[in-house]
mmCIF file with all atom_site columns, C-alpha atoms in Angstrom:
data_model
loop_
_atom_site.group_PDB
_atom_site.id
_atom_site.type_symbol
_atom_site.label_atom_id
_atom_site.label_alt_id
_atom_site.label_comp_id
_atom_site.label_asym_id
_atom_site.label_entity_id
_atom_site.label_seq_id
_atom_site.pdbx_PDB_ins_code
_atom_site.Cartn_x
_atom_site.Cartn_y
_atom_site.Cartn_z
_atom_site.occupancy
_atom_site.B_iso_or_equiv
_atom_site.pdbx_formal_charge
_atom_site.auth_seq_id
_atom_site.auth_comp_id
_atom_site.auth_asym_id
_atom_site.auth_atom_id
_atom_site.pdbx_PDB_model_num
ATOM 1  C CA . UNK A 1 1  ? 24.638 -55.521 38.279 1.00 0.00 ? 1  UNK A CA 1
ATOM 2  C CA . UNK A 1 2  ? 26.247 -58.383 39.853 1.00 0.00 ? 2  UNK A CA 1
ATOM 3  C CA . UNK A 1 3  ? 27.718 -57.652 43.744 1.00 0.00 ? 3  UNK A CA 1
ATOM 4  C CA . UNK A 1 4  ? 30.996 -59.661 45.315 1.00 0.00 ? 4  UNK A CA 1
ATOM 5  C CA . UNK A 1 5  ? 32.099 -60.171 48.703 1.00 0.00 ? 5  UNK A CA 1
ATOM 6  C CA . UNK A 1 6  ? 35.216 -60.821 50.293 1.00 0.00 ? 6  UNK A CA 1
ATOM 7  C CA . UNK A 1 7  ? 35.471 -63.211 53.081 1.00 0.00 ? 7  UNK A CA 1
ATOM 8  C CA . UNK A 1 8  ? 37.269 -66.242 53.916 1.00 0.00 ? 8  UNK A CA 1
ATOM 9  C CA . UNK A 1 9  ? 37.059 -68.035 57.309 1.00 0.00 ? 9  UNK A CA 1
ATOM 10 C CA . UNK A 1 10 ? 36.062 -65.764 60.316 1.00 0.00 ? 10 UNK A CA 1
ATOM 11 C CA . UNK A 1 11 ? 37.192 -62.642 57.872 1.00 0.00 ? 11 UNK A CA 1
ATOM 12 C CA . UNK A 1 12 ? 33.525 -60.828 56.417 1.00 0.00 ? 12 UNK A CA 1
ATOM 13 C CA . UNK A 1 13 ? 34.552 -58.326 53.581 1.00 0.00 ? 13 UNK A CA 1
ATOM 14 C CA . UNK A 1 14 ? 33.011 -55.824 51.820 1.00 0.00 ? 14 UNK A CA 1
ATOM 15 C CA . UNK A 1 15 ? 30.060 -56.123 49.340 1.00 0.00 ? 15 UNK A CA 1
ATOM 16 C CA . UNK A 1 16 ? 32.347 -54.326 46.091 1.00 0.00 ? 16 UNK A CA 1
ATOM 17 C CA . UNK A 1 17 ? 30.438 -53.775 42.445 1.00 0.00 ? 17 UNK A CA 1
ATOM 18 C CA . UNK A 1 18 ? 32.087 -56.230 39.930 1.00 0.00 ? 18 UNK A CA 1
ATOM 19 C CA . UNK A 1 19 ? 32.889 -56.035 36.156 1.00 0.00 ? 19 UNK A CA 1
ATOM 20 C CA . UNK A 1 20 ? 30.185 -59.008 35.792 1.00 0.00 ? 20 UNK A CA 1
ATOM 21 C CA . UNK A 1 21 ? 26.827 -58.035 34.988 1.00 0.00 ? 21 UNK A CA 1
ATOM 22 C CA . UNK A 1 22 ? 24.736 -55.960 32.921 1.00 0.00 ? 22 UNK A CA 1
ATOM 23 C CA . UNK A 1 23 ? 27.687 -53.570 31.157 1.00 0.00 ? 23 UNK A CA 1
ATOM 24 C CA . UNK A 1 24 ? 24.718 -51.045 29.507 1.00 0.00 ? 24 UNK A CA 1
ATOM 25 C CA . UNK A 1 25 ? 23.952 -50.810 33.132 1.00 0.00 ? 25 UNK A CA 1
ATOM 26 C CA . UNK A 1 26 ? 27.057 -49.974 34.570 1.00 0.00 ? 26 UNK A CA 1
ATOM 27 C CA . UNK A 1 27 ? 27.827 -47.828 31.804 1.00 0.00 ? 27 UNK A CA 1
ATOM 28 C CA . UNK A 1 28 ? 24.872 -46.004 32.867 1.00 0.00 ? 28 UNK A CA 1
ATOM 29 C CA . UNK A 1 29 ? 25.499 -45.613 36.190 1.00 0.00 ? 29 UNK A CA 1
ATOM 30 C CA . UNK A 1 30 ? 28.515 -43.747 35.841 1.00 0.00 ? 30 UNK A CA 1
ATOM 31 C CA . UNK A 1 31 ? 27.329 -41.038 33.598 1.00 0.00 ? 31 UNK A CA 1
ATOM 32 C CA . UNK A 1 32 ? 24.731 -40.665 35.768 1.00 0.00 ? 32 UNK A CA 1
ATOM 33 C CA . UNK A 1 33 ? 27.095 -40.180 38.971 1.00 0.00 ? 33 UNK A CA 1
ATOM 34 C CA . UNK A 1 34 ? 29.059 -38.086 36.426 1.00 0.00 ? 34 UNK A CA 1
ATOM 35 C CA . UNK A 1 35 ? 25.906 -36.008 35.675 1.00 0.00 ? 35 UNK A CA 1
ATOM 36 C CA . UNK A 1 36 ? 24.625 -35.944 39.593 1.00 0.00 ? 36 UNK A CA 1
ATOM 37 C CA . UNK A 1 37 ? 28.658 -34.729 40.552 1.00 0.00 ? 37 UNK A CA 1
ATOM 38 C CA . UNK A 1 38 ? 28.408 -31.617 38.291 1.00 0.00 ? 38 UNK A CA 1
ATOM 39 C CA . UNK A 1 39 ? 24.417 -30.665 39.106 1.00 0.00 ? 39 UNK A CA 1
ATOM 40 C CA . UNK A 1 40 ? 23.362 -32.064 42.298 1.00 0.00 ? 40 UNK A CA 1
ATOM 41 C CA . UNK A 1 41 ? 25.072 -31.048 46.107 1.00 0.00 ? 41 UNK A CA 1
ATOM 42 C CA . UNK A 1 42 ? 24.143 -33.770 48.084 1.00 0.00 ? 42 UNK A CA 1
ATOM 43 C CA . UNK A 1 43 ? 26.428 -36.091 45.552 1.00 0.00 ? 43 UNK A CA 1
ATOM 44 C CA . UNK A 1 44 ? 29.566 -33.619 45.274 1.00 0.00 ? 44 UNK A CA 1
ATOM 45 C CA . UNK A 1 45 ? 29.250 -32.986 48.472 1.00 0.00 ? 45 UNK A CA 1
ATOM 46 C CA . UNK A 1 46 ? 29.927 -36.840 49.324 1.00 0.00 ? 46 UNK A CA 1
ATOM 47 C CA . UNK A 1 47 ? 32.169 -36.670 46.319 1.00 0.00 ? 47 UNK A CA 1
ATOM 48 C CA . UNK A 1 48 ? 34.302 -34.015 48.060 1.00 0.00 ? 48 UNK A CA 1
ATOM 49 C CA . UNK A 1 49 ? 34.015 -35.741 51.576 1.00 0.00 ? 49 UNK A CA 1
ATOM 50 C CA . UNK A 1 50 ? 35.496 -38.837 49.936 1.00 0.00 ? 50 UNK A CA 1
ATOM 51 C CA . UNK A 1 51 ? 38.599 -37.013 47.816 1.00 0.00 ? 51 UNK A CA 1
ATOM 52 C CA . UNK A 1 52 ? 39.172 -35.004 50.707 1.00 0.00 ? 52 UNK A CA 1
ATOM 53 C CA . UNK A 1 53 ? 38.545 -36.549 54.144 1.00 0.00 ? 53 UNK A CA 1
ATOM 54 C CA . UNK A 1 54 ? 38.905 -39.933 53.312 1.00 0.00 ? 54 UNK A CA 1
ATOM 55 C CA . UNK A 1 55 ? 41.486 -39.326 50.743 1.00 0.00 ? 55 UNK A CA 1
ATOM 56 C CA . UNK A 1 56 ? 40.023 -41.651 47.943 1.00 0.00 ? 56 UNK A CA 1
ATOM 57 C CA . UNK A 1 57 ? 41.010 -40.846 44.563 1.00 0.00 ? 57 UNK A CA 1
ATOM 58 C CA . UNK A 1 58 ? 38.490 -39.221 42.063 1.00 0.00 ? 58 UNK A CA 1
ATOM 59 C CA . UNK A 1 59 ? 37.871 -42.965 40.432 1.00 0.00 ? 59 UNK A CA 1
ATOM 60 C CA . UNK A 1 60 ? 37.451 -44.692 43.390 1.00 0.00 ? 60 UNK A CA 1
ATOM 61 C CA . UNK A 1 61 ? 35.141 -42.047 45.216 1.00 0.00 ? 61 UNK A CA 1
ATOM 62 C CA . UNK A 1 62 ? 33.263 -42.539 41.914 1.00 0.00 ? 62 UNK A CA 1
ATOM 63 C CA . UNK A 1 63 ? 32.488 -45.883 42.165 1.00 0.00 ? 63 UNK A CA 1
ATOM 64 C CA . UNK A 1 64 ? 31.661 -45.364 45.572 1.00 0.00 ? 64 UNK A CA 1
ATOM 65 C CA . UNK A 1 65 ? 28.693 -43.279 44.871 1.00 0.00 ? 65 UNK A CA 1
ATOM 66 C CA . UNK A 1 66 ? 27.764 -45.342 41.607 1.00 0.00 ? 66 UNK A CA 1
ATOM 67 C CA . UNK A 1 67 ? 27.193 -48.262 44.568 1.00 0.00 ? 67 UNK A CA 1
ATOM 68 C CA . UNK A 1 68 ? 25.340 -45.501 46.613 1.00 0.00 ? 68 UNK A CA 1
ATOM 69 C CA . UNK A 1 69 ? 22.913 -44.556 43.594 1.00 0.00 ? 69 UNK A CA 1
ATOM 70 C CA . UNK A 1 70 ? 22.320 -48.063 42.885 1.00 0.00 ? 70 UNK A CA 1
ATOM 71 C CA . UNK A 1 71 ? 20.775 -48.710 46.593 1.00 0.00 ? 71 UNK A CA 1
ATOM 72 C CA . UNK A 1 72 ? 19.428 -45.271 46.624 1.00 0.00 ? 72 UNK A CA 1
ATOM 73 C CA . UNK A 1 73 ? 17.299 -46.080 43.134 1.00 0.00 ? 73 UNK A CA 1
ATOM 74 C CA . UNK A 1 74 ? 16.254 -49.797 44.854 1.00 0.00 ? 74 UNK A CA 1
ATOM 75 C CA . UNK A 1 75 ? 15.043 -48.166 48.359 1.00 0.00 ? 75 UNK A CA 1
ATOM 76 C CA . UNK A 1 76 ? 13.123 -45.570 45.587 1.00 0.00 ? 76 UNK A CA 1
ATOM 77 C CA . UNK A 1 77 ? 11.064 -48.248 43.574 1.00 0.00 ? 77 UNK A CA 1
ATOM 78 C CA . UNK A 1 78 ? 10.533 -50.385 46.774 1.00 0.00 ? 78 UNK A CA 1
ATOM 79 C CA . UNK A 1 79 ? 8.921  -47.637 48.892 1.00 0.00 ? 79 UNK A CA 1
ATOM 80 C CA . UNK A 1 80 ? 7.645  -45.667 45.942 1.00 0.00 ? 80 UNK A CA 1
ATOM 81 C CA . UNK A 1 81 ? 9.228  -42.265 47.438 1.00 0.00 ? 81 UNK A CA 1
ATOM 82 C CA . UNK A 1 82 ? 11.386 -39.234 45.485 1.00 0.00 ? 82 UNK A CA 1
ATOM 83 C CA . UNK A 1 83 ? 14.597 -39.009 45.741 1.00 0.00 ? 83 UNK A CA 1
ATOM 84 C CA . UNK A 1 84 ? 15.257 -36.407 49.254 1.00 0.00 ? 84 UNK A CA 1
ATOM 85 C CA . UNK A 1 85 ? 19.057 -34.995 49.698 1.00 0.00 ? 85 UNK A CA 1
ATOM 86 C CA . UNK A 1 86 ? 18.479 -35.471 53.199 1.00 0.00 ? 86 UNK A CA 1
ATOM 87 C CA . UNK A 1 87 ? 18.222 -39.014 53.650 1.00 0.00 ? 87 UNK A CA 1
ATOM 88 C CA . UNK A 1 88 ? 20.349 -39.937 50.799 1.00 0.00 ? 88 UNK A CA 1
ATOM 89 C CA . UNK A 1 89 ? 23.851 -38.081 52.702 1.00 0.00 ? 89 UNK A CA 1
ATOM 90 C CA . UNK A 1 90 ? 24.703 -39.137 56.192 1.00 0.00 ? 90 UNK A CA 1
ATOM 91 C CA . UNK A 1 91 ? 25.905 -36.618 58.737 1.00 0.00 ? 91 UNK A CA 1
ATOM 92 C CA . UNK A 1 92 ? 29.708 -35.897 57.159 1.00 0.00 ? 92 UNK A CA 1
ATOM 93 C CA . UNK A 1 93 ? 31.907 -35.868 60.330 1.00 0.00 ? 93 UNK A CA 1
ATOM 94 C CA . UNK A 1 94 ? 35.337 -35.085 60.180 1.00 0.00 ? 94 UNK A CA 1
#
């Protein structure tokens, strides 16, 4: 996976997910999220917090949580832990 910023002069953006990188990767990524949306809560219930509160579209909330699962699967192989609903979604405030 290959990560971007934004930022020019005194202006820090974002860290986005690019079309550059590993593409077997990506593509796995979002069937995965696609998967995890339909059978697990703590991601629909992000999913629905995005569409909803934040009013993202579908797509876009998507590739939201396909960055989330990618950071989530890192902080799992560095500290050797399972996955735990709890940590992965923060408290969803309205």
């Amino acid at each position: 996976m290959n990560l971007a910023e934004r930022s020019s002069g005194k202006y820090k953006g974002q860290i986005k997910l690019t079309k550059r990188g590993n593409s077997l990767l990506r593509k796995h990524l979002y069937f995965t999220v696609f998967h995890l949306l339909s059978f697990n809560g703590a991601f629909r219930a992000m999913h629905v917090h995005n569409t909803e509160v934040k009013r993202m579209t579908k797509m876009q909330s998507m590739m939201k949580l396909i960055g989330k699962l990618a950071r989530i699967l890192v902080a799992m192989a560095r500290e050797g832990q399972a996955f735990s609903p709890d940590k992965a979604q923060p408290p969803l405030a309205a």
